[in-house]
Amino acid sequence: MRPTVDFLLFDWLRVEALTRRDRFAEHGRETFVSVLDMCERVAREEFAPHNRISDVEEPYLEDGRVVLPAAALSTSRAYLATGMMTATQDADAGGMQLPFVVDRAANAFFSMAANALFGYPMIAAANASLLMAHGTPRQKEAFAGAIYGGRAFGTMCLSEPQAGSSLSDIATRALPDGDGYKDDPLGPRYRLRGTKMWISAGEHELTDNIIHLVLAKAPDEDGKVQPGVRGISLFIVPRFMVDERGEKTGARNDVALVGLNHKLGNRGTVNTLLNFGEGRFPVPGGDGAVGYLVGKVGQGLVLMFHMMNEMRIEVGLGATMLGMAGYLASLEYARQRPQGRPVGPAGKDPSQPQARIVEHADVRRMLLAQKAYCEGALALELYCARLVDDQKTAGPEEAAQAGLLLEILTPIAKSWPSEWCLEANSLAIQIHGGYGYTRDFSVEQYWRDNRLNMIHEGTHGIQALDLLHRKVRMQEGRAMALLAARVRDTITRAWGVEGLRDHASALDGALAELLEATTSAWEDASPSQALANATPYMQGFGHVVLAWLWLDVALAACDIADDMLREGKLAAARYFFHYELPKIHAWLAVAARRDLTCHDLDERCL
Amino acid sequence: MRPTVDFLLFDWLRVEALTRRDRFAEHGRETFVSVLDMCERVAREEFAPHNRISDVEEPYLEDGRVVLPAAALSTSRAYLATGMMTATQDADAGGMQLPFVVDRAANAFFSMAANALFGYPMIAAANASLLMAHGTPRQKEAFAGAIYGGRAFGTMCLSEPQAGSSLSDIATRALPDGDGYKDDPLGPRYRLRGTKMWISAGEHELTDNIIHLVLAKAPDEDGKVQPGVRGISLFIVPRFMVDERGEKTGARNDVALVGLNHKLGNRGTVNTLLNFGEGRFPVPGGDGAVGYLVGKVGQGLVLMFHMMNEMRIEVGLGATMLGMAGYLASLEYARQRPQGRPVGPAGKDPSQPQARIVEHADVRRMLLAQKAYCEGALALELYCARLVDDQKTAGPEEAAQAGLLLEILTPIAKSWPSEWCLEANSLAIQIHGGYGYTRDFSVEQYWRDNRLNMIHEGTHGIQALDLLHRKVRMQEGRAMALLAARVRDTITRAWGVEGLRDHASALDGALAELLEATTSAWEDASPSQALANATPYMQGFGHVVLAWLWLDVALAACDIADDMLREGKLAAARYFFHYELPKIHAWLAVAARRDLTCHDLDERCL
């Protein structure tokens, strides 16, 4: 895994070039390497040993308090000690100004080691990042500062029991907290009432406080709540009340735990149902939980989704690393487990010793498929992370292009690993046989943990609508055209390379098919008809993107000196082109011809 | 579900025609219906309420004894009371002489209601059936009689820790028990020593005794153990010693529980590791557990696999019904859950009430996919079960043809539902969104339970080798030719039917592609090269078989009077032809051109 990370970062994405930019000028290959070394080591030593226990010792309630697996505290502290919480932040604010792409690569080791335990600091860091981007100086100091100082963790409170995919239907309400509500040093002060569902890390005692970031509907200057998402604002709601420097006053805020969700996997991250302002912990002066507005009224979804691309890369990377963990576990198993004999010309010879299962072609197929899925997904996530850096630090034109590419690739970065690295986890179980179906081996947990990723942070179906409804058509198709141009660049470079020409030709055909399906899907169509096959369309789109990345990675791999590393990348690329890319026809065809089998179905026929 | 079962049995498979055969002459539609009614009712009332508890209250050890979920006893008794244990047995032996196809359809309700709890009587019935087919009269009376009388349940002990897929490597040994070993009224008496792994229902106290059927290597008349599978014999090893009528003598046999396996799913069926003859419960007169030979020395695998087709249909049907349970749960959820709004020409209108999610085309796609997978799989299993009846009770030529078809379809009957009804379960989770990821809803359990089915009773890879190595080539390709002829019959009939002609044409092309891939795979190839892509080949084969069955079912559906039932079958068939059948190209192409990407891969590249 580490040689692959190094190859992707340094040889393929050439991240050293980033150090020529002002923001990253203090860095060099050696600082990147040392961050990777540290994270790899801490993940292996401090996180990995606790992954199973975080599943078995599921969080529970005792006298109204949440009891977490003990390892949640030790891993959170170990993570805080690495300094990675602020790695991408400004040096002025105590950060390292590390490129996002290196930061994500380094954090990937924690996802692989114990994804559910990594959830606590990871969500807190995302929360603090949002405040650093959009909070007032006082909000940054009081709330992000508490998180960076290890005194608080954070949450993102979006969903409600009746509003998951449909955020415009949230019912949590925020009202100004009295006449002087605008004068609070921590920001305009509101009172919130409502219920939030699926809140990861929503209640625990790992830290002294918890900083909830809460979406709620608030009235505008005219006292009216705008309909739909325009009515949504963003609030900071601390579990314990704080003074203007973020120090706890000792009083509770009116945030009450209603209960825990008991999940299929990812159990180590406690998942909660929270009531805001139900009156269990009344705060004098009014009814409701106290919250401080971030940005302006009505900006809630915009602010929250400002970080959406990065958060979706994070989910995709988590899915990728669960896949990778299963791949490596099953590879190790396959190299040691003897079972059966390959079929020779005269059948099988029982007098021979059993073969190790890695010697069976079908097992190698399952291993190579996992490698193609997981290393391909890792390339995708790191490519997107590099785009985030470019969007923020490259020259204006390159930055604009990076932003556009990021828009169109984000639904793939979120959805593709969620689907295919889950499939990788299933193959890892299959290689283990009956043992893989037991809880004595790690692979069944990876499979359960990974099933979450097609659901949260925008379901598969939501990603597909985002892609086909908005992204491929944004700015009159400019993002799509830009992506196609990048794909063609790779094809052009690969034409001249022996052994990659067939792949280049296959990708050329696949790209044409994708572009045609995109046009046909929308031709003279109502949105509901065009979008009826958005998910198969996204599956086809995703496989074309992955084929492109594999070809691009293969081009870079040709220069690797290590024979096995190089041949491994080329074999995985070959697997992807031979076994996976041809699947796109079935998916794209229904989108291209706007198959209405499902659209027109009378539900009474089901 | 019930209308679909009735339609498949009576309208499509025309099971009433079976009553014209002597064996089934006492039956009529009304007796079939009453069996189905009874099983549907008992499954709903006595099994379904306990499905979740059988997962949560996983079997555990207490003072060396296995404690099962309490419901295991009540469900086993309820099942025994139905008389279904002996439903297919001769009337002389207390059976109903029910056709196997009706028996399986009726038992399917128990699989759907609580698959893990159904495991106890189901495995016992399979054990007793084997004894009824191959035991001596005394063995039938003493052992099968004990099972049918509710005094014992049974097991199948094949695998060992070092020998799962590779049964020729089992290490359990059986030696004649003294000079007079041939004179025991219960059969030639042996002493067994060895360890058996993955033994479902291997230890419990649901019944007074447990009848283990154990594969072990025993010396032949010359005192030599033949190499490989020819050295394997089959033994009856009761947990408690019995007299010649099968009554317990009060003494233990030397069968010791080593431990329980803790599984991902299917937890209600206790899964054990057993030691035979370790000396914990010595039986005077020698060392080892006492076992009675069934059939002749060296026939073990032949006898065990005599029932293999039926057992694999059983596994396929279990996978199917787990899929069906998830389909029905997600359909009910989709009809009730409001969330979001379809996209209209002007986007979404938040002032409108939320739509039920069944109104979203993508949700209907996920429901229709489940329906196509699960009802298609049910058609496959019932078709195969009907072949079992034909093989046993039709005229000689029809019986021979049925046997041949059964041989080639069995790997599909086992593997296809294991793969695609698992996918259905994943779609059922997806429809539930976050709720589907919690243990408050049933669908996550179905998904975990179903993951077993690609592993046990011959893994996916083993099924694929069986299909491409043996079945498509058996008798110089006669089974394949017969299947192709049946497919062509259906195509011919469908040509004349408006609305089915396109499907017929697509199936015609798919069949040609399959036949060509079959030939190409073996052309001038070594077995290891031909078989390198056996699994993708089987996936393509399976989808062609399912397309054929859906077309055949659609033909029968045209005559259904109930509009919604008819249109539902036609829509599912259309879904399968439009969305699923085109996937075969990717799978069959690698087999046809003998892609050696995986075969030739140096394992050090992984």
Short mmCIF file of N, CA, C and O in Angstrom, two decimals, chain A residues 58 161-162 164-166 169 198 262-265 267 327 335 337 339 341 354 356 362 364-365 371 426 430 434-435 437-439 444 447-449 451-452 454 533 535 564 578-579 595 598-599 601 603-606, chain B residues 58 161-162 164-166 169 198 262-265 267 327 335 337 339 341 354 356 362 364-365 371 426 430 434-435 437-439 444 447-449 451-452 454 533 535 564 578-579 593 595 598-599 601 603-606:
data_model
loop_
_atom_site.label_atom_id
_atom_site.label_comp_id
_atom_site.label_asym_id
_atom_site.label_seq_id
_atom_site.Cartn_x
_atom_site.Cartn_y
_atom_site.Cartn_z
N GLU A 58 -19.86 -1.97 20.84
CA GLU A 58 -20.68 -0.90 20.28
C GLU A 58 -21.05 0.11 21.37
O GLU A 58 -21.30 -0.27 22.51
N PRO A 161 -35.53 13.17 11.05
CA PRO A 161 -36.19 11.88 10.79
C PRO A 161 -37.02 11.89 9.51
O PRO A 161 -37.09 10.90 8.80
N GLN A 162 -37.65 13.03 9.20
CA GLN A 162 -38.50 13.10 8.02
C GLN A 162 -37.79 13.74 6.82
O GLN A 162 -38.39 13.92 5.77
N GLY A 164 -34.10 13.47 4.93
CA GLY A 164 -32.74 12.99 4.75
C GLY A 164 -32.22 13.52 3.43
O GLY A 164 -31.52 14.53 3.39
N SER A 165 -32.59 12.85 2.34
CA SER A 165 -32.19 13.35 1.02
C SER A 165 -32.82 14.69 0.72
O SER A 165 -32.30 15.49 -0.05
N SER A 166 -33.97 14.95 1.31
CA SER A 166 -34.72 16.17 0.98
C SER A 166 -34.52 17.22 2.07
O SER A 166 -35.38 17.44 2.92
N ASP A 169 -36.88 20.06 3.36
CA ASP A 169 -38.00 19.75 4.26
C ASP A 169 -37.62 19.71 5.73
O ASP A 169 -38.40 19.22 6.56
N TRP A 198 -29.35 10.86 12.65
CA TRP A 198 -28.13 10.34 12.01
C TRP A 198 -26.91 11.19 12.35
O TRP A 198 -26.00 11.32 11.53
N HIS A 262 -28.59 1.89 16.09
CA HIS A 262 -27.79 0.66 16.11
C HIS A 262 -27.61 0.18 14.69
O HIS A 262 -28.56 -0.22 14.04
N LYS A 263 -26.37 0.21 14.25
CA LYS A 263 -26.09 0.08 12.83
C LYS A 263 -25.55 -1.29 12.44
O LYS A 263 -25.04 -2.04 13.25
N LEU A 264 -25.63 -1.52 11.16
CA LEU A 264 -25.06 -2.71 10.53
C LEU A 264 -23.54 -2.73 10.67
O LEU A 264 -22.93 -3.77 10.90
N GLY A 265 -22.93 -1.59 10.50
CA GLY A 265 -21.48 -1.50 10.58
C GLY A 265 -21.09 -0.11 11.02
O GLY A 265 -21.94 0.66 11.48
N ARG A 267 -19.76 0.76 13.55
CA ARG A 267 -20.40 0.85 14.86
C ARG A 267 -19.61 1.69 15.85
O ARG A 267 -20.18 2.24 16.79
N TYR A 327 -8.60 -6.00 0.64
CA TYR A 327 -7.70 -6.52 -0.39
C TYR A 327 -6.43 -7.08 0.23
O TYR A 327 -6.02 -8.22 -0.04
N ARG A 335 -2.09 -16.13 0.07
CA ARG A 335 -0.70 -16.55 -0.06
C ARG A 335 -0.33 -17.65 0.93
O ARG A 335 0.71 -18.31 0.79
N ARG A 337 -2.96 -19.88 2.57
CA ARG A 337 -3.93 -20.96 2.73
C ARG A 337 -3.79 -22.00 1.62
O ARG A 337 -3.99 -21.71 0.45
N GLN A 339 -5.28 -25.08 -0.43
CA GLN A 339 -6.60 -25.70 -0.69
C GLN A 339 -6.70 -26.06 -2.17
O GLN A 339 -6.56 -25.22 -3.04
N ARG A 341 -6.14 -28.15 -5.89
CA ARG A 341 -5.05 -28.21 -6.85
C ARG A 341 -5.55 -27.68 -8.18
O ARG A 341 -6.70 -27.95 -8.55
N GLN A 354 -1.46 -29.85 -1.56
CA GLN A 354 -2.40 -28.82 -1.97
C GLN A 354 -1.65 -27.56 -2.38
O GLN A 354 -0.57 -27.28 -1.90
N ARG A 356 -1.37 -23.36 -2.66
CA ARG A 356 -1.86 -22.17 -1.98
C ARG A 356 -2.92 -21.55 -2.89
O ARG A 356 -2.79 -21.59 -4.12
N ASP A 362 -8.86 -18.30 -10.52
CA ASP A 362 -10.06 -17.59 -10.10
C ASP A 362 -9.80 -16.75 -8.85
O ASP A 362 -10.39 -15.69 -8.67
N ARG A 364 -6.81 -15.47 -8.18
CA ARG A 364 -6.04 -14.32 -8.69
C ARG A 364 -6.96 -13.30 -9.35
O ARG A 364 -6.74 -12.09 -9.24
N ARG A 365 -8.01 -13.80 -10.02
CA ARG A 365 -8.99 -12.87 -10.60
C ARG A 365 -9.63 -12.02 -9.51
O ARG A 365 -9.76 -10.79 -9.65
N LYS A 371 -7.65 -5.19 -6.52
CA LYS A 371 -6.54 -4.24 -6.74
C LYS A 371 -6.98 -3.15 -7.73
O LYS A 371 -6.73 -1.96 -7.51
N SER A 426 -16.60 -7.79 -0.72
CA SER A 426 -17.30 -9.06 -0.89
C SER A 426 -16.35 -10.12 -1.47
O SER A 426 -16.37 -11.28 -1.06
N GLN A 430 -15.09 -13.75 -0.05
CA GLN A 430 -15.17 -14.95 -0.88
C GLN A 430 -13.84 -15.70 -0.88
O GLN A 430 -13.82 -16.93 -0.81
N GLY A 434 -15.40 -20.05 4.07
CA GLY A 434 -16.19 -20.03 5.30
C GLY A 434 -15.56 -19.15 6.38
O GLY A 434 -16.27 -18.50 7.15
N TYR A 435 -14.25 -19.13 6.44
CA TYR A 435 -13.59 -18.31 7.45
C TYR A 435 -13.93 -16.84 7.28
O TYR A 435 -14.03 -16.10 8.25
N TYR A 437 -16.65 -15.67 6.47
CA TYR A 437 -18.01 -15.42 6.95
C TYR A 437 -18.06 -15.36 8.47
O TYR A 437 -19.10 -15.10 9.06
N THR A 438 -16.90 -15.61 9.11
CA THR A 438 -16.88 -15.55 10.58
C THR A 438 -16.29 -14.23 11.06
O THR A 438 -15.56 -13.56 10.34
N ARG A 439 -16.58 -13.93 12.30
CA ARG A 439 -16.07 -12.70 12.90
C ARG A 439 -14.66 -12.90 13.47
O ARG A 439 -14.12 -12.01 14.10
N GLU A 444 -15.33 -9.49 7.07
CA GLU A 444 -16.78 -9.28 7.14
C GLU A 444 -17.08 -7.89 7.71
O GLU A 444 -18.05 -7.25 7.32
N TRP A 447 -16.79 -5.21 5.06
CA TRP A 447 -17.96 -5.24 4.16
C TRP A 447 -19.15 -4.53 4.80
O TRP A 447 -19.82 -3.72 4.17
N ARG A 448 -19.39 -4.81 6.08
CA ARG A 448 -20.50 -4.14 6.78
C ARG A 448 -20.22 -2.65 6.91
O ARG A 448 -21.11 -1.82 6.69
N ASP A 449 -19.00 -2.31 7.31
CA ASP A 449 -18.66 -0.89 7.48
C ASP A 449 -18.86 -0.13 6.16
O ASP A 449 -19.38 0.98 6.15
N ARG A 451 -20.82 -0.67 3.67
CA ARG A 451 -22.17 -0.54 3.09
C ARG A 451 -22.79 0.82 3.37
O ARG A 451 -23.71 1.27 2.67
N LEU A 452 -22.26 1.50 4.39
CA LEU A 452 -22.77 2.84 4.72
C LEU A 452 -22.54 3.85 3.60
O LEU A 452 -23.34 4.77 3.40
N MET A 454 -22.67 4.12 0.39
CA MET A 454 -23.63 4.43 -0.69
C MET A 454 -24.84 5.20 -0.15
O MET A 454 -25.70 5.62 -0.92
N ASN A 533 -32.89 7.11 -15.79
CA ASN A 533 -31.79 6.14 -15.74
C ASN A 533 -30.50 6.78 -15.27
O ASN A 533 -29.40 6.40 -15.71
N THR A 535 -28.91 6.56 -12.50
CA THR A 535 -27.96 5.68 -11.80
C THR A 535 -27.17 4.79 -12.76
O THR A 535 -25.94 4.76 -12.68
N MET A 564 8.08 -5.49 -10.10
CA MET A 564 6.80 -6.03 -9.62
C MET A 564 5.79 -4.91 -9.42
O MET A 564 4.60 -5.08 -9.72
N HIS A 578 -10.01 -5.03 -19.73
CA HIS A 578 -10.56 -6.27 -20.30
C HIS A 578 -11.86 -6.72 -19.63
O HIS A 578 -12.74 -7.23 -20.29
N TYR A 579 -11.93 -6.57 -18.31
CA TYR A 579 -13.05 -7.16 -17.57
C TYR A 579 -14.10 -6.13 -17.17
O TYR A 579 -15.27 -6.49 -16.98
N ASP A 595 -34.71 4.56 -21.72
CA ASP A 595 -35.59 3.43 -21.44
C ASP A 595 -36.57 3.82 -20.34
O ASP A 595 -36.16 4.26 -19.26
N CYS A 598 -38.88 1.64 -16.08
CA CYS A 598 -39.07 1.93 -14.65
C CYS A 598 -39.89 3.21 -14.47
O CYS A 598 -40.74 3.31 -13.59
N HIS A 599 -39.61 4.18 -15.31
CA HIS A 599 -40.30 5.48 -15.25
C HIS A 599 -41.81 5.31 -15.39
O HIS A 599 -42.60 5.92 -14.66
N LEU A 601 -43.61 2.58 -15.01
CA LEU A 601 -44.17 1.44 -14.29
C LEU A 601 -45.30 1.86 -13.34
O LEU A 601 -45.13 2.79 -12.55
N GLU A 603 -47.03 1.43 -10.08
CA GLU A 603 -46.51 0.83 -8.84
C GLU A 603 -47.34 -0.35 -8.36
O GLU A 603 -46.85 -1.19 -7.60
N ARG A 604 -48.57 -0.43 -8.80
CA ARG A 604 -49.39 -1.58 -8.38
C ARG A 604 -48.92 -2.89 -9.01
O ARG A 604 -49.36 -3.97 -8.62
N CYS A 605 -48.06 -2.79 -10.02
CA CYS A 605 -47.51 -4.01 -10.64
C CYS A 605 -46.39 -4.61 -9.79
O CYS A 605 -45.94 -5.73 -10.06
N LEU A 606 -45.88 -3.84 -8.84
CA LEU A 606 -44.73 -4.34 -8.07
C LEU A 606 -45.19 -5.33 -7.02
O LEU A 606 -46.36 -5.40 -6.68
N GLU B 58 -27.76 -14.86 19.49
CA GLU B 58 -26.89 -15.84 18.85
C GLU B 58 -26.60 -17.01 19.80
O GLU B 58 -26.47 -16.81 21.01
N PRO B 161 -11.14 -28.44 8.96
CA PRO B 161 -10.46 -27.14 8.96
C PRO B 161 -9.52 -26.96 7.77
O PRO B 161 -9.40 -25.87 7.24
N GLN B 162 -8.88 -28.02 7.35
CA GLN B 162 -7.92 -27.92 6.26
C GLN B 162 -8.52 -28.37 4.93
O GLN B 162 -7.83 -28.38 3.91
N GLY B 164 -12.02 -27.78 2.77
CA GLY B 164 -13.37 -27.27 2.54
C GLY B 164 -13.78 -27.60 1.11
O GLY B 164 -14.45 -28.59 0.85
N SER B 165 -13.29 -26.79 0.17
CA SER B 165 -13.58 -27.06 -1.24
C SER B 165 -12.91 -28.36 -1.69
O SER B 165 -13.36 -29.02 -2.61
N SER B 166 -11.82 -28.72 -1.04
CA SER B 166 -11.04 -29.87 -1.47
C SER B 166 -11.32 -31.07 -0.58
O SER B 166 -10.54 -31.43 0.31
N ASP B 169 -9.07 -34.08 0.48
CA ASP B 169 -8.05 -33.93 1.52
C ASP B 169 -8.56 -34.12 2.94
O ASP B 169 -7.84 -33.78 3.88
N TRP B 198 -17.47 -26.36 10.33
CA TRP B 198 -18.64 -25.74 9.67
C TRP B 198 -19.88 -26.60 9.78
O TRP B 198 -20.71 -26.63 8.86
N HIS B 262 -18.61 -18.00 15.01
CA HIS B 262 -19.42 -16.79 15.15
C HIS B 262 -19.47 -16.09 13.81
O HIS B 262 -18.48 -15.60 13.31
N LYS B 263 -20.67 -16.08 13.26
CA LYS B 263 -20.83 -15.73 11.86
C LYS B 263 -21.34 -14.31 11.64
O LYS B 263 -21.92 -13.69 12.51
N LEU B 264 -21.13 -13.87 10.41
CA LEU B 264 -21.66 -12.59 9.93
C LEU B 264 -23.18 -12.58 9.92
O LEU B 264 -23.81 -11.57 10.25
N GLY B 265 -23.76 -13.69 9.53
CA GLY B 265 -25.21 -13.79 9.47
C GLY B 265 -25.64 -15.22 9.65
O GLY B 265 -24.83 -16.05 10.07
N ARG B 267 -27.19 -16.44 11.89
CA ARG B 267 -26.68 -16.75 13.22
C ARG B 267 -27.54 -17.72 13.99
O ARG B 267 -27.06 -18.40 14.89
N TYR B 327 -37.17 -7.70 -0.79
CA TYR B 327 -37.98 -7.01 -1.81
C TYR B 327 -39.31 -6.57 -1.23
O TYR B 327 -39.71 -5.39 -1.36
N ARG B 335 -43.68 2.44 -0.40
CA ARG B 335 -45.06 2.89 -0.59
C ARG B 335 -45.51 3.83 0.51
O ARG B 335 -46.53 4.50 0.37
N ARG B 337 -43.05 5.76 2.72
CA ARG B 337 -42.10 6.79 3.12
C ARG B 337 -42.16 8.00 2.18
O ARG B 337 -41.87 7.88 1.00
N GLN B 339 -40.50 11.34 0.78
CA GLN B 339 -39.17 11.97 0.74
C GLN B 339 -38.93 12.56 -0.64
O GLN B 339 -38.98 11.85 -1.65
N ARG B 341 -39.18 15.23 -4.06
CA ARG B 341 -40.19 15.45 -5.09
C ARG B 341 -39.57 15.11 -6.43
O ARG B 341 -38.39 15.42 -6.65
N GLN B 354 -44.24 16.28 0.02
CA GLN B 354 -43.25 15.30 -0.44
C GLN B 354 -43.95 14.11 -1.10
O GLN B 354 -45.08 13.76 -0.77
N ARG B 356 -44.21 10.02 -2.05
CA ARG B 356 -43.76 8.73 -1.53
C ARG B 356 -42.61 8.26 -2.41
O ARG B 356 -42.64 8.48 -3.64
N ASP B 362 -35.98 6.16 -9.87
CA ASP B 362 -34.82 5.38 -9.45
C ASP B 362 -35.19 4.36 -8.37
O ASP B 362 -34.61 3.28 -8.30
N ARG B 364 -38.22 3.02 -8.18
CA ARG B 364 -38.94 1.96 -8.93
C ARG B 364 -37.96 1.04 -9.65
O ARG B 364 -38.18 -0.16 -9.75
N ARG B 365 -36.86 1.63 -10.14
CA ARG B 365 -35.83 0.79 -10.77
C ARG B 365 -35.28 -0.23 -9.77
O ARG B 365 -35.14 -1.41 -10.08
N LYS B 371 -37.47 -7.40 -8.05
CA LYS B 371 -38.53 -8.31 -8.51
C LYS B 371 -38.00 -9.23 -9.61
O LYS B 371 -38.25 -10.44 -9.59
N SER B 426 -29.10 -5.78 -1.13
CA SER B 426 -28.39 -4.51 -1.04
C SER B 426 -29.28 -3.37 -1.55
O SER B 426 -29.31 -2.28 -0.96
N GLN B 430 -30.70 0.01 0.30
CA GLN B 430 -30.56 1.33 -0.33
C GLN B 430 -31.89 2.08 -0.34
O GLN B 430 -31.92 3.29 -0.09
N GLY B 434 -30.80 5.59 5.34
CA GLY B 434 -30.13 5.38 6.63
C GLY B 434 -30.84 4.35 7.49
O GLY B 434 -30.20 3.58 8.21
N TYR B 435 -32.15 4.35 7.42
CA TYR B 435 -32.91 3.39 8.23
C TYR B 435 -32.54 1.94 7.86
O TYR B 435 -32.51 1.06 8.72
N TYR B 437 -29.76 0.88 7.14
CA TYR B 437 -28.44 0.56 7.71
C TYR B 437 -28.53 0.28 9.21
O TYR B 437 -27.54 -0.07 9.84
N THR B 438 -29.74 0.44 9.77
CA THR B 438 -29.88 0.15 11.20
C THR B 438 -30.51 -1.23 11.41
O THR B 438 -31.17 -1.77 10.53
N ARG B 439 -30.32 -1.71 12.61
CA ARG B 439 -30.88 -3.01 12.97
C ARG B 439 -32.34 -2.90 13.42
O ARG B 439 -32.92 -3.88 13.87
N GLU B 444 -31.09 -5.28 6.69
CA GLU B 444 -29.64 -5.52 6.86
C GLU B 444 -29.38 -6.98 7.24
O GLU B 444 -28.37 -7.56 6.85
N TRP B 447 -29.41 -9.23 4.18
CA TRP B 447 -28.17 -9.07 3.40
C TRP B 447 -27.03 -9.88 4.04
O TRP B 447 -26.30 -10.59 3.35
N ARG B 448 -26.91 -9.79 5.36
CA ARG B 448 -25.87 -10.57 6.04
C ARG B 448 -26.14 -12.07 5.92
O ARG B 448 -25.23 -12.86 5.66
N ASP B 449 -27.39 -12.44 6.16
CA ASP B 449 -27.73 -13.87 6.07
C ASP B 449 -27.40 -14.42 4.68
O ASP B 449 -26.88 -15.52 4.54
N ARG B 451 -25.23 -13.52 2.47
CA ARG B 451 -23.83 -13.58 2.01
C ARG B 451 -23.24 -14.98 2.14
O ARG B 451 -22.26 -15.32 1.47
N LEU B 452 -23.85 -15.79 3.00
CA LEU B 452 -23.38 -17.17 3.16
C LEU B 452 -23.49 -17.99 1.87
O LEU B 452 -22.67 -18.87 1.62
N MET B 454 -23.05 -17.77 -1.31
CA MET B 454 -22.01 -17.92 -2.34
C MET B 454 -20.85 -18.77 -1.82
O MET B 454 -19.92 -19.07 -2.56
N ASN B 533 -11.41 -18.32 -16.78
CA ASN B 533 -12.50 -17.36 -16.68
C ASN B 533 -13.84 -18.07 -16.44
O ASN B 533 -14.89 -17.62 -16.90
N THR B 535 -15.66 -18.26 -13.83
CA THR B 535 -16.67 -17.49 -13.08
C THR B 535 -17.38 -16.46 -13.96
O THR B 535 -18.62 -16.43 -13.98
N MET B 564 -52.83 -6.45 -12.95
CA MET B 564 -51.60 -6.01 -12.28
C MET B 564 -50.59 -7.15 -12.17
O MET B 564 -49.39 -6.94 -12.32
N HIS B 578 -33.91 -5.56 -20.86
CA HIS B 578 -33.33 -4.25 -21.17
C HIS B 578 -32.11 -3.92 -20.33
O HIS B 578 -31.16 -3.33 -20.83
N TYR B 579 -32.15 -4.27 -19.06
CA TYR B 579 -31.10 -3.81 -18.14
C TYR B 579 -30.08 -4.91 -17.81
O TYR B 579 -28.95 -4.60 -17.46
N ARG B 593 -12.45 -15.47 -25.46
CA ARG B 593 -11.10 -15.26 -26.02
C ARG B 593 -10.03 -15.77 -25.06
O ARG B 593 -8.84 -15.57 -25.30
N ASP B 595 -9.06 -14.91 -22.05
CA ASP B 595 -8.22 -13.83 -21.54
C ASP B 595 -7.34 -14.40 -20.41
O ASP B 595 -7.84 -14.99 -19.45
N CYS B 598 -5.45 -12.91 -15.68
CA CYS B 598 -5.38 -13.43 -14.31
C CYS B 598 -4.57 -14.72 -14.26
O CYS B 598 -3.80 -14.96 -13.33
N HIS B 599 -4.76 -15.56 -15.26
CA HIS B 599 -4.07 -16.85 -15.33
C HIS B 599 -2.56 -16.68 -15.31
O HIS B 599 -1.85 -17.39 -14.60
N LEU B 601 -0.82 -14.05 -14.33
CA LEU B 601 -0.34 -13.02 -13.40
C LEU B 601 0.69 -13.59 -12.42
O LEU B 601 0.47 -14.63 -11.81
N GLU B 603 2.13 -13.66 -8.98
CA GLU B 603 1.49 -13.27 -7.72
C GLU B 603 2.25 -12.17 -6.99
O GLU B 603 1.70 -11.47 -6.16
N ARG B 604 3.53 -12.03 -7.31
CA ARG B 604 4.29 -10.97 -6.66
C ARG B 604 3.87 -9.57 -7.11
O ARG B 604 4.24 -8.57 -6.51
N CYS B 605 3.12 -9.51 -8.21
CA CYS B 605 2.60 -8.21 -8.69
C CYS B 605 1.40 -7.74 -7.87
O CYS B 605 0.97 -6.59 -8.01
N LEU B 606 0.82 -8.64 -7.09
CA LEU B 606 -0.41 -8.27 -6.36
C LEU B 606 -0.06 -7.42 -5.14
O LEU B 606 1.09 -7.41 -4.70
#
